[in-house]
Coordinates of C-alpha atoms and ligand atoms in Angstrom, one line a residue:
X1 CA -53.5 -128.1 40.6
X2 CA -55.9 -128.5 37.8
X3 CA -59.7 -127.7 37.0
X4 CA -61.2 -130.4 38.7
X5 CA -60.5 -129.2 42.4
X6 CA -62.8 -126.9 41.7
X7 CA -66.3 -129.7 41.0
X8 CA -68.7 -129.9 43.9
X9 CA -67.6 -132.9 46.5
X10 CA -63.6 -133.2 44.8
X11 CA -61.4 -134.4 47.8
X12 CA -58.8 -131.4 48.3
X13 CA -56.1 -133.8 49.4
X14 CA -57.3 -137.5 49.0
X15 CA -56.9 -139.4 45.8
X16 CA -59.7 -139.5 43.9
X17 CA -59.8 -140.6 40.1
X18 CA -60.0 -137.9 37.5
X19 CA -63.2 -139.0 36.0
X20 CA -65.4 -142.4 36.1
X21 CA -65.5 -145.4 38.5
X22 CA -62.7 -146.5 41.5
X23 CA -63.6 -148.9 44.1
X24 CA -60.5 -150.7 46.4
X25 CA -56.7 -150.3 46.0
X26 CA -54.7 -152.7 44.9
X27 CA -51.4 -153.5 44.0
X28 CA -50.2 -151.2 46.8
X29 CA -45.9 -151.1 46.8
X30 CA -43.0 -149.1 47.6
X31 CA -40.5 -149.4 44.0
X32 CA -37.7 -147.4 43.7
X33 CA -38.8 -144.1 45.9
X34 CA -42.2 -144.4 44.1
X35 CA -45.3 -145.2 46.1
X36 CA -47.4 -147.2 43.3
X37 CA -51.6 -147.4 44.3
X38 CA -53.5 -148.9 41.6
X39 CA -57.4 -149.4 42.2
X40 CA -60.0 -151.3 40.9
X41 CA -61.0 -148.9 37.8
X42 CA -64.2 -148.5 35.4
X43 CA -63.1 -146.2 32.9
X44 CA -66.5 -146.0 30.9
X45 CA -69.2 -145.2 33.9
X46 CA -69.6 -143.9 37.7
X47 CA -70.8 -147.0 38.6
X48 CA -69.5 -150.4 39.1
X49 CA -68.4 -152.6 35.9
X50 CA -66.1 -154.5 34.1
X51 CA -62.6 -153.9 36.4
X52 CA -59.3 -152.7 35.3
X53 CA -56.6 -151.3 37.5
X54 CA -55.8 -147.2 37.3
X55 CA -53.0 -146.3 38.3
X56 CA -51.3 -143.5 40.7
X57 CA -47.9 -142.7 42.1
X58 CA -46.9 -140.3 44.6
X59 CA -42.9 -139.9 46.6
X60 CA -44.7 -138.6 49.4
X61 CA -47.8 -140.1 50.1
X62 CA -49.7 -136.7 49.6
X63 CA -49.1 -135.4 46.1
X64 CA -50.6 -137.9 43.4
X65 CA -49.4 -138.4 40.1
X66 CA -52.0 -140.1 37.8
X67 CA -50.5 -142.8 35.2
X68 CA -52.6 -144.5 32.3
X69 CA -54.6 -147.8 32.8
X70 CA -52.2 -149.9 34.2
X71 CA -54.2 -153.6 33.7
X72 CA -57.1 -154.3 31.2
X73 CA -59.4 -157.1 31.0
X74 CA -58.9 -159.9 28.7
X75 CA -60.4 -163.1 27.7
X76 CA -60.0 -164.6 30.9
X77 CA -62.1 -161.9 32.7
X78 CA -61.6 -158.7 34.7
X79 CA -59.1 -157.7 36.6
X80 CA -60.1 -157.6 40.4
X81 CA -58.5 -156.5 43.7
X82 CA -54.7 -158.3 44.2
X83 CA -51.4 -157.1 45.1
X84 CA -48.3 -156.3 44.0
X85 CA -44.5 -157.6 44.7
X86 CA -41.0 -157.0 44.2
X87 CA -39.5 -159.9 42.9
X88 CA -35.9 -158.7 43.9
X89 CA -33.8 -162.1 43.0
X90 CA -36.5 -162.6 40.2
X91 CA -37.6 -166.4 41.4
X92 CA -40.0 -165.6 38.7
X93 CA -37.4 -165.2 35.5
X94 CA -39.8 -162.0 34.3
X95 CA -37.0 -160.0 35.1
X96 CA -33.3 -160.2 35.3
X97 CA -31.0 -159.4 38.1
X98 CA -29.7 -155.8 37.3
X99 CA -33.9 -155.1 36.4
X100 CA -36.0 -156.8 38.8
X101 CA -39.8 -157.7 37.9
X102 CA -42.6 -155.7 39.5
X103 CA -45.1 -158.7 39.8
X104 CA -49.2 -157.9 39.8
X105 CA -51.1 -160.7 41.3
X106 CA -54.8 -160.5 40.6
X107 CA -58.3 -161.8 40.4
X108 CA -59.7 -162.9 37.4
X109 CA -63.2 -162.5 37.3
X110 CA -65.0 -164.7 34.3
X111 CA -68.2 -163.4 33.5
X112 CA -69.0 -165.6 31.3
X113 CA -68.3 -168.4 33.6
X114 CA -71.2 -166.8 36.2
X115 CA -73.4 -166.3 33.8
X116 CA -73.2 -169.7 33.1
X117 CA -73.8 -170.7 36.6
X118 CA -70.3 -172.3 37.3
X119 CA -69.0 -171.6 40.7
X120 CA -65.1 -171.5 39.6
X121 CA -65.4 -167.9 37.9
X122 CA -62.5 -166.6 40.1
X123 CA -59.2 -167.2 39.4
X124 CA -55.4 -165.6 40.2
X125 CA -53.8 -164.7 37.3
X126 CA -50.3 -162.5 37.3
X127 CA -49.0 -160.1 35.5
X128 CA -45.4 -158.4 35.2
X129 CA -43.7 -155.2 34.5
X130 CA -39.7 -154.5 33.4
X131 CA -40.7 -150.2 33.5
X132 CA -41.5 -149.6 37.0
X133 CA -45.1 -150.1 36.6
X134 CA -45.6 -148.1 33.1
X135 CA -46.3 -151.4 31.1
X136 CA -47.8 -154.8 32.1
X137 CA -47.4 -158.0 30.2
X138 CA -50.1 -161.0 31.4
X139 CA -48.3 -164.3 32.3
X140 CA -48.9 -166.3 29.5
X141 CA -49.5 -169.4 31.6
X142 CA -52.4 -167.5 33.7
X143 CA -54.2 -168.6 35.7
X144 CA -51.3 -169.3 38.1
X145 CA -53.9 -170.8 40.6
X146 CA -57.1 -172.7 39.7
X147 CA -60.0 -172.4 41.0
X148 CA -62.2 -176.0 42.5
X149 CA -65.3 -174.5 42.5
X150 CA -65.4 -171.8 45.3
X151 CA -67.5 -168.9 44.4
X152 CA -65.6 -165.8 46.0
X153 CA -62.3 -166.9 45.6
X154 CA -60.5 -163.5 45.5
X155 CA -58.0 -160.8 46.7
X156 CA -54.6 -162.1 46.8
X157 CA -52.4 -160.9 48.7
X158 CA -48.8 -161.8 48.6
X159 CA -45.3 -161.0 50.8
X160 CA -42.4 -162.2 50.8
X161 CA -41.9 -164.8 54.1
X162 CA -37.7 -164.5 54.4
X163 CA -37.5 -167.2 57.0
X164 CA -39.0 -169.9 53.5
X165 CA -37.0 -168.1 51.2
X166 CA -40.8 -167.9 49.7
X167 CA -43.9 -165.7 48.8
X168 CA -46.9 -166.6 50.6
X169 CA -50.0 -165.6 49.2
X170 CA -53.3 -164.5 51.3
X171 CA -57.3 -165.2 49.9
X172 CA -60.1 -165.0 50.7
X173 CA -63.0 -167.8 50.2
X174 CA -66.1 -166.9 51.3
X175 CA -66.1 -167.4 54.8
X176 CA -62.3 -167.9 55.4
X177 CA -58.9 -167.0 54.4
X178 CA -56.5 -169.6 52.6
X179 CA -52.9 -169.1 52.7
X180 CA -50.3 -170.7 50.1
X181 CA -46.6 -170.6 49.4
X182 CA -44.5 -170.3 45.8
X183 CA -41.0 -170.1 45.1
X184 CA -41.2 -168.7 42.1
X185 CA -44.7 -166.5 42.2
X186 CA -46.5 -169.4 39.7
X187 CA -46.5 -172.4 41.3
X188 CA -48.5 -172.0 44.5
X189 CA -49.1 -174.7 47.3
X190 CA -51.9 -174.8 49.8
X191 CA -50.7 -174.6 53.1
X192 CA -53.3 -173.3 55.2
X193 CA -56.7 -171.8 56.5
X194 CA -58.4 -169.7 59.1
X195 CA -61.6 -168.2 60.1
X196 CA -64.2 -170.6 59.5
X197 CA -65.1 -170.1 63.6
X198 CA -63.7 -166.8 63.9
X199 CA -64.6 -163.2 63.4
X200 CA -67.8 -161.5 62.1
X201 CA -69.2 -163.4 59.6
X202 CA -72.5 -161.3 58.5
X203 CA -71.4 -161.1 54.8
X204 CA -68.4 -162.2 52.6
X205 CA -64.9 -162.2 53.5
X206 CA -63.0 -160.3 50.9
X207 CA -59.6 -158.4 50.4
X208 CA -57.3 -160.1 53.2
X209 CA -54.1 -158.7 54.1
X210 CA -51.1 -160.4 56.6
X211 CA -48.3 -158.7 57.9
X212 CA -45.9 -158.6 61.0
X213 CA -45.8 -155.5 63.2
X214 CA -44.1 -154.4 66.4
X215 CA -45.6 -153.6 69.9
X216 CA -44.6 -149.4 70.2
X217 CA -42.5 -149.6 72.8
X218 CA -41.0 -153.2 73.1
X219 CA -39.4 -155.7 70.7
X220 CA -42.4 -157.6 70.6
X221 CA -44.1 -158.7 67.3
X222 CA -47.3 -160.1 66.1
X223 CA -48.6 -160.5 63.3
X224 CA -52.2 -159.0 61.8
X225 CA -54.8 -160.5 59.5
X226 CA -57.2 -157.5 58.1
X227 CA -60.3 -158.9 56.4
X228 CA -62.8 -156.5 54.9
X229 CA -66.1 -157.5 55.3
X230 CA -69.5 -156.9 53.2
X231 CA -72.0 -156.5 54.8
X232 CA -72.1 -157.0 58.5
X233 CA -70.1 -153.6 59.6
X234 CA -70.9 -152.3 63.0
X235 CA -72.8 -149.5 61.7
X236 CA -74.1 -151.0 58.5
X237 CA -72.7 -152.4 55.1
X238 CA -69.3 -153.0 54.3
X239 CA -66.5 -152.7 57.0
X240 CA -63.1 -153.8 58.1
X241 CA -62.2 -157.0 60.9
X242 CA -58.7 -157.4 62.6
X243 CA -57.4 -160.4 64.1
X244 CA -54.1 -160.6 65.9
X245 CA -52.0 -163.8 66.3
X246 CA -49.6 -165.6 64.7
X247 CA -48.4 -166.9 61.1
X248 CA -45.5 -169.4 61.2
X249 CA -45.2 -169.5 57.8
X250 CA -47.8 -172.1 56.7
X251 CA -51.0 -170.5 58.6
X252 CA -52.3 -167.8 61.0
X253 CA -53.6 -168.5 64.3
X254 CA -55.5 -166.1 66.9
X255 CA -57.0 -166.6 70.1
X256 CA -59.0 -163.4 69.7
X257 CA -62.5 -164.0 70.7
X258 CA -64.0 -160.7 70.3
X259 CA -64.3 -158.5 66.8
X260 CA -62.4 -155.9 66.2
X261 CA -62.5 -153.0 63.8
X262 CA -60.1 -150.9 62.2
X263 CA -62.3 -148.2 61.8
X264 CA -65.9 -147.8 63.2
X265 CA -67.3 -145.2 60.5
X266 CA -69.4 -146.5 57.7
X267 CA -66.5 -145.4 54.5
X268 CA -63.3 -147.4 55.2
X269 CA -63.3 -150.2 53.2
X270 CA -61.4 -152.8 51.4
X271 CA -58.1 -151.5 52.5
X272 CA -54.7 -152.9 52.6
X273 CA -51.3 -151.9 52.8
X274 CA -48.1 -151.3 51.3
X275 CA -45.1 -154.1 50.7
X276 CA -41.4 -152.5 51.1
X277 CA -42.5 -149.3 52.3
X278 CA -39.7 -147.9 53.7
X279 CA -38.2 -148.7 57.3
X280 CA -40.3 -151.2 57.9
X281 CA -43.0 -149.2 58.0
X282 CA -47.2 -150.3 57.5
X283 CA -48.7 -147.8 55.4
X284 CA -52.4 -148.8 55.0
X285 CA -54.8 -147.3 52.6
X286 CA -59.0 -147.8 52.5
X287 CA -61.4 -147.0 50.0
X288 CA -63.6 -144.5 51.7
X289 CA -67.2 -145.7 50.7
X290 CA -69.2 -148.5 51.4
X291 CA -70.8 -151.0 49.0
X292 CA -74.7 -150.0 50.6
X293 CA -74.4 -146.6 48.8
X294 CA -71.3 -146.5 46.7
X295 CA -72.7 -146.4 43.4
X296 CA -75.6 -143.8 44.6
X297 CA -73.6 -140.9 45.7
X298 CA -74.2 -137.3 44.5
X299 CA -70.9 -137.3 42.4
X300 CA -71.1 -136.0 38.9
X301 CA -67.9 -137.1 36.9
X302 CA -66.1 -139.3 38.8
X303 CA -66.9 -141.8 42.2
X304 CA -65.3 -142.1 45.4
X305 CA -62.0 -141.5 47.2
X306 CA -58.9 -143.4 49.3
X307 CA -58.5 -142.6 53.1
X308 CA -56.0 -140.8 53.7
X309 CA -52.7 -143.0 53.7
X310 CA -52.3 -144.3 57.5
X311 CA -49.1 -145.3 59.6
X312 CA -50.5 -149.1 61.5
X313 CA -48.7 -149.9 64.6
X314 CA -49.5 -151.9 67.8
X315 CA -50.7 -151.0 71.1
X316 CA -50.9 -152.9 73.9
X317 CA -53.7 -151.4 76.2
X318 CA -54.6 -153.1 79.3
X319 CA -53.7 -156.7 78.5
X320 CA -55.0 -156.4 75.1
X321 CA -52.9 -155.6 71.7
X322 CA -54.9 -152.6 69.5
X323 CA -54.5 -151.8 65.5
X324 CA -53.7 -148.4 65.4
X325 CA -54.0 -146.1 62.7
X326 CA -53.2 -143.0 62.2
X327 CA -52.5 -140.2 59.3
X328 CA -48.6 -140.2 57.8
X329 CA -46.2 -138.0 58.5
X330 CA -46.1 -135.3 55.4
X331 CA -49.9 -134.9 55.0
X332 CA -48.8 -131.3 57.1
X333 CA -46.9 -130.4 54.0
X334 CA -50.5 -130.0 52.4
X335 CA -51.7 -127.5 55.1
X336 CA -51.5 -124.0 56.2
X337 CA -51.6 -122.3 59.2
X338 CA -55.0 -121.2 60.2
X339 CA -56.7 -120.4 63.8
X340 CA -54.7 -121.0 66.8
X341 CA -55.7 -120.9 70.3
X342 CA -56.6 -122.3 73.8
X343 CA -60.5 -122.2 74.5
X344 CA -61.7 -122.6 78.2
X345 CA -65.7 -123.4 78.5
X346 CA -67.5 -123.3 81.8
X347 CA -70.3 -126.3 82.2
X348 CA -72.8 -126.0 79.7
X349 CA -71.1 -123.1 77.3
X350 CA -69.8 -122.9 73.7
X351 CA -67.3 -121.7 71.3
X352 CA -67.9 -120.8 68.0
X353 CA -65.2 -120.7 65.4
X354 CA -66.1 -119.4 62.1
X355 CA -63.0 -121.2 59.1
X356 CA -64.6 -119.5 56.4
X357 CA -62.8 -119.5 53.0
X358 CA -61.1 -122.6 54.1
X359 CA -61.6 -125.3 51.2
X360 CA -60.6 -127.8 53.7
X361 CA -60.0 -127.5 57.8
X362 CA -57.9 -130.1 59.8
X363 CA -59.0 -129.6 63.3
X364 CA -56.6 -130.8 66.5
X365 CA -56.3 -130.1 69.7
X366 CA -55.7 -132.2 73.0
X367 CA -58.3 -132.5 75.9
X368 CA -58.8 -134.5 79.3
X369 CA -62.2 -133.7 78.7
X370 CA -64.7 -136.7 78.1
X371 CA -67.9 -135.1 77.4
X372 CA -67.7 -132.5 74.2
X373 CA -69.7 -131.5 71.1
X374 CA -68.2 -130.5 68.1
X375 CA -70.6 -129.4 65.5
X376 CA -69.6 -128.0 61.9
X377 CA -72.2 -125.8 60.2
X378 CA -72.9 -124.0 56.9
X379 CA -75.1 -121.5 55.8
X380 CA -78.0 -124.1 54.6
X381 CA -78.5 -125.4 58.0
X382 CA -76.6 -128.6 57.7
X383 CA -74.2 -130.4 60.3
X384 CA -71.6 -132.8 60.9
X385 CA -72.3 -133.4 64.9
X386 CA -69.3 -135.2 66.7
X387 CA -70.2 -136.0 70.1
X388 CA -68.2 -137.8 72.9
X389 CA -70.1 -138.9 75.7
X390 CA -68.3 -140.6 78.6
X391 CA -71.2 -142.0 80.5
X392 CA -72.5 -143.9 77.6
X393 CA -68.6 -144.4 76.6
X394 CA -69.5 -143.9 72.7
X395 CA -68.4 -141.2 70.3
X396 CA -71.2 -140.8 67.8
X397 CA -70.5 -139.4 64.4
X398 CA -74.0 -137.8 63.3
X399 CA -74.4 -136.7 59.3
X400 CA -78.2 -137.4 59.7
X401 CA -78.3 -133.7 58.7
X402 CA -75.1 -133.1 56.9
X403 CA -76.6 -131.9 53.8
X404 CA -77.6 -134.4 51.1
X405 CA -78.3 -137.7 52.3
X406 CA -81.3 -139.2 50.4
X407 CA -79.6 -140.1 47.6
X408 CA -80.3 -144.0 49.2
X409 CA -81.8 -144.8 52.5
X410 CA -79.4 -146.2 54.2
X411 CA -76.6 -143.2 54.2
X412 CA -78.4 -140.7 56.8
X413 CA -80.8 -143.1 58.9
X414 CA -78.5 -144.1 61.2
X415 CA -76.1 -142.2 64.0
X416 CA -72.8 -144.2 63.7
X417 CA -71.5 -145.6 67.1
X418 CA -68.1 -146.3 68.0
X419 CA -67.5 -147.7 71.9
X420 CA -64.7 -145.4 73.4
X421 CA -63.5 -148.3 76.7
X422 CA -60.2 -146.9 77.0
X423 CA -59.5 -143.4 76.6
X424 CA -57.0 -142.4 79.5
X425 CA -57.7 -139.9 82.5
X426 CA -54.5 -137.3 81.4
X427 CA -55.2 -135.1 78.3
X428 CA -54.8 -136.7 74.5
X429 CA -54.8 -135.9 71.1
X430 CA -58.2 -135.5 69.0
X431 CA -57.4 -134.7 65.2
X432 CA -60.3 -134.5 62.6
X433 CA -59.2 -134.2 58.9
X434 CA -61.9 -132.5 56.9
X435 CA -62.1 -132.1 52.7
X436 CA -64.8 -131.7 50.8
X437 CA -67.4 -134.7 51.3
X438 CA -65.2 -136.9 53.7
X439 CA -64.6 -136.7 57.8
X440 CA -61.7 -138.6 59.2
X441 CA -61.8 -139.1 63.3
X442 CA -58.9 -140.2 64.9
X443 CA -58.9 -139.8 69.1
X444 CA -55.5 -140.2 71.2
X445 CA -53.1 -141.2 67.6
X446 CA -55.3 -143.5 66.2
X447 CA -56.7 -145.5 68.9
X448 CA -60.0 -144.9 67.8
X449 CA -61.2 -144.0 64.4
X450 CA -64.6 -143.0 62.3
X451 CA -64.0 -142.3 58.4
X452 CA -67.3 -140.7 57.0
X453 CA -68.7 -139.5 53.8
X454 CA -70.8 -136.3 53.9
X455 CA -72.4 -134.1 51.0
X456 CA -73.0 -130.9 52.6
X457 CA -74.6 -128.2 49.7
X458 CA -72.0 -125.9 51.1
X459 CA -69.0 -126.4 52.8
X460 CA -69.0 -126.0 56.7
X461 CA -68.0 -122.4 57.2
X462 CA -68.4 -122.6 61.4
X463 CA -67.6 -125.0 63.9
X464 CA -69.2 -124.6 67.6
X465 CA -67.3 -126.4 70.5
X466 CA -69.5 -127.4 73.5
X467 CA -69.1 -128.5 76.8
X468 CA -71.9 -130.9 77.4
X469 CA -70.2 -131.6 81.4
X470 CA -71.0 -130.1 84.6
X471 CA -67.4 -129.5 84.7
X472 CA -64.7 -126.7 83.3
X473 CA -63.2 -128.1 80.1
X474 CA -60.2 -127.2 78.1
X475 CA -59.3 -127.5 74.9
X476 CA -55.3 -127.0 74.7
X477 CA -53.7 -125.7 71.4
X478 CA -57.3 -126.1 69.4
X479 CA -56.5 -125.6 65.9
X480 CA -57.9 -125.1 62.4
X481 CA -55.7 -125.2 59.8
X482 CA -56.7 -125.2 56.4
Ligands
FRU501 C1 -64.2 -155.5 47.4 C2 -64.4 -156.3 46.1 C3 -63.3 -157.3 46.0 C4 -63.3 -157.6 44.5 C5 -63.5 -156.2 44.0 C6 -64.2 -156.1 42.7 O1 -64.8 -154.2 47.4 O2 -65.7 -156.8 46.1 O3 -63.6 -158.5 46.7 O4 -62.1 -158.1 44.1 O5 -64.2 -155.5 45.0 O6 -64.3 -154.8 42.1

């Protein structure tokens, strides 16, 4: 641990940078028992400018090492969101074949080109590293893909497709996603689009991310298209679309008519997930604020922080397949054992449970109930409210009155909503993951989920549990941990 756990609003156990600016991850990949997250990176302000990527690496997805800058601008512009490969039988010769390549495939953003009105400012360039991610050396040939005059042409994403024997690389422009294939991570050929007709469209499509994933329980696949969107989130300002379909190697189809979220609360954004984690696994991290208030928040040295790294997995419910998410396994390593116990509330009564010197409080327990209250308090008056409400069939996540909130008037005006349709009648899990100035929902393993920012003045020292039915409720195994 060092110093900085101690500043007002520093995330306990969720990256943050150690000082200055961090919007979206990048580069996200599993390397030789090291999880790499690099982020989009200001290193000279708490507010948005010209991008680098930082760097982090962890070997359990819940201690964070930080590493130096890990990609600076250069005369071709700054660095924005990408991804990051293993080029295993180096198709791109930057390695050799007893020291594979780590491969960095970015955004360039030309400043100069904007300012001078040109549309084709955006541009993938690619970078390499022979050190496991210490050092980075530019492509010298970069851009590896030009730009005909699309203005938001950004956020590659690329995977390896085995059944090509190819990469296949993932953008967005503007309203749609365009997919292309490479042999050798430089020469890239257009084979696809989707989205034009699909989806929310009430702002730009950015940071797409494709991947294959099995239905829990059957041998089923399909594969998922994540598209962050900015604005035109269900409760306001930037958010994240799923689609689920198919991808035969040139493009991705879906059938989906309806829009679906990852994540209904107002700070999960931008986020993508990891290539080669291990066992086939989907490890998805977010960027936990929204571009509405991002650069306002009461944060002193530093902005922002990820979401806690989630397992993704799919879930068929009724006849329909669901993204779930949900924390990974080894974020308990991080937490002791606080209050334990079973609570039991006739209609209309409360529980109060005071967590008191807890710097951070992870609450779970599993319920039938469908109509509770969960409010956490301090000493200055101010509340998180959590409220499910089964004949209106929306959880509401309330930090109208959190604590500091008019910092910019769109963070407290609004109750956030998130439709519950399918909860089912036998008990299930609710787990809440609290730190500093940051709520994570997630109800029955990651069916439904609300990521908040809140600035209370003092941490929440009390939580009261009430049972807003006509009905007995319990709450089995209701914990605080801390
Ligand atoms: C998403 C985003 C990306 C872009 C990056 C710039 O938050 O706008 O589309 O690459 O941030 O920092």
């Amino acid at each position: 641990k060092t110093d900085y756990y101690t500043e007002p609003y520093r995330p306990q156990f969720h990256f943050s940078p150690e000082e200055m600016w961090m919007n979206d991850p990048n580069g996200l990949v599993y390397h030789k028992g090291v999880y790499h997250l690099f982020y989009q990176y200001y290193p000279d302000d708490i507010v948005w400018g010209p991008m680098h990527w930082g760097h982090a690496i962890s070997t359990d997805l819940a201690h964070w090492k930080h590493k130096p800058i890990a990609l600076y601008l250069d005369e071709l512009g700054f660095i924005f969101s990408g991804s990051a490969v293993v080029d295993e039988n180096n198709t791109s010769g930057f390695g050799s074949d007893g020291n594979p390549a780590l491969g960095a495939i970015f955004t360039y953003h030309d400043m100069k080109g904007e300012e001078a009105g040109r549309d084709d400012f955006q541009t993938q360039g690619i970078a390499y590293s022979l050190d496991n991610g210490d050092t980075w050396t530019k492509f010298k040939g970069n851009p590896v893909l030009e730009n005909e005059g699309i203005r938001d042409f950004r956020d590659p994403k690329v995977m390896r497709y085995e059944p090509l024997q190819s990469w296949v690389m993932t953008l967005v422009a503007g309203d749609h996603a365009k997919f292309y294939t490479s042999k050798n991570l430089k020469d890239w050929e257009l084979t696809g689009e989707f989205g034009k007709d699909q989806g929310a469209h009430g702002g730009v499509w950015e940071c797409p991310d494709l991947f294959q994933l099995q239905v829990e329980g059957t041998d089923e696949k399909k594969w998922v298209l994540l598209i962050s969107i900015n604005p035109g989130a269900p409760n306001g300002g930037s958010g994240t679309q799923y689609f689920i379909g198919d991808f035969d190697g040139k493009t991705f189809t879906s059938d989906q008519k309806e829009n679906r979220w990852i994540d209904w609360g107002t700070d999960n954004y931008a986020g993508v997930t990891y290539n080669n984690a291990p066992n086939d696994e989907r490890i998805f991290i977010g960027w936990m604020s929204n571009w509405a208030y991002a650069r306002d928040t009461p944060t002193e040295k530093w902005r922002s922080a990820m979401t806690v790294p989630r397992k993704l997995s799919l879930r068929k419910i009724g006849d329909t397949y669901s993204l779930i998410n949900y924390p990974v396994d080894g974020l308990e390593n991080l937490r002791e054992q606080g209050i334990r116990k079973t609570i039991r509330l006739e209609a209309g009564e409360k529980d109060s449970l005071a967590f008191d010197h807890f710097n951070r409080a992870e609450v779970q327990f599993t319920t039938a109930a469908k109509d509770f209250r969960l409010v956490f308090k301090n000493d200055k008056e101010q509340q998180l409210v959590l409220t499910l409400d089964s004949e209106k069939s929306v959880f509401y996540l309330d930090r109208t009155r959190s604590g500091k909130t008019d910092f910019q008037e769109n963070f407290g005006d609004t109750v956030q909503e998130m439709p519950i349709d399918h909860l089912p009648q036998e008990a299930f899990e609710v787990r809440i993951l609290l730190d500093y100035s940051s709520v994570e929902v997630f109800i029955n393993k990651g069916q439904y989920v609300m990521t908040a920012q809140v600035f209370p003045n003092e941490h929440y020292i009390l939580l009261d549990i009430e049972n807003t039915s006509e009905a007995i409720l319990e709450f089995n195994n209701f914990e605080i941990n801390k």
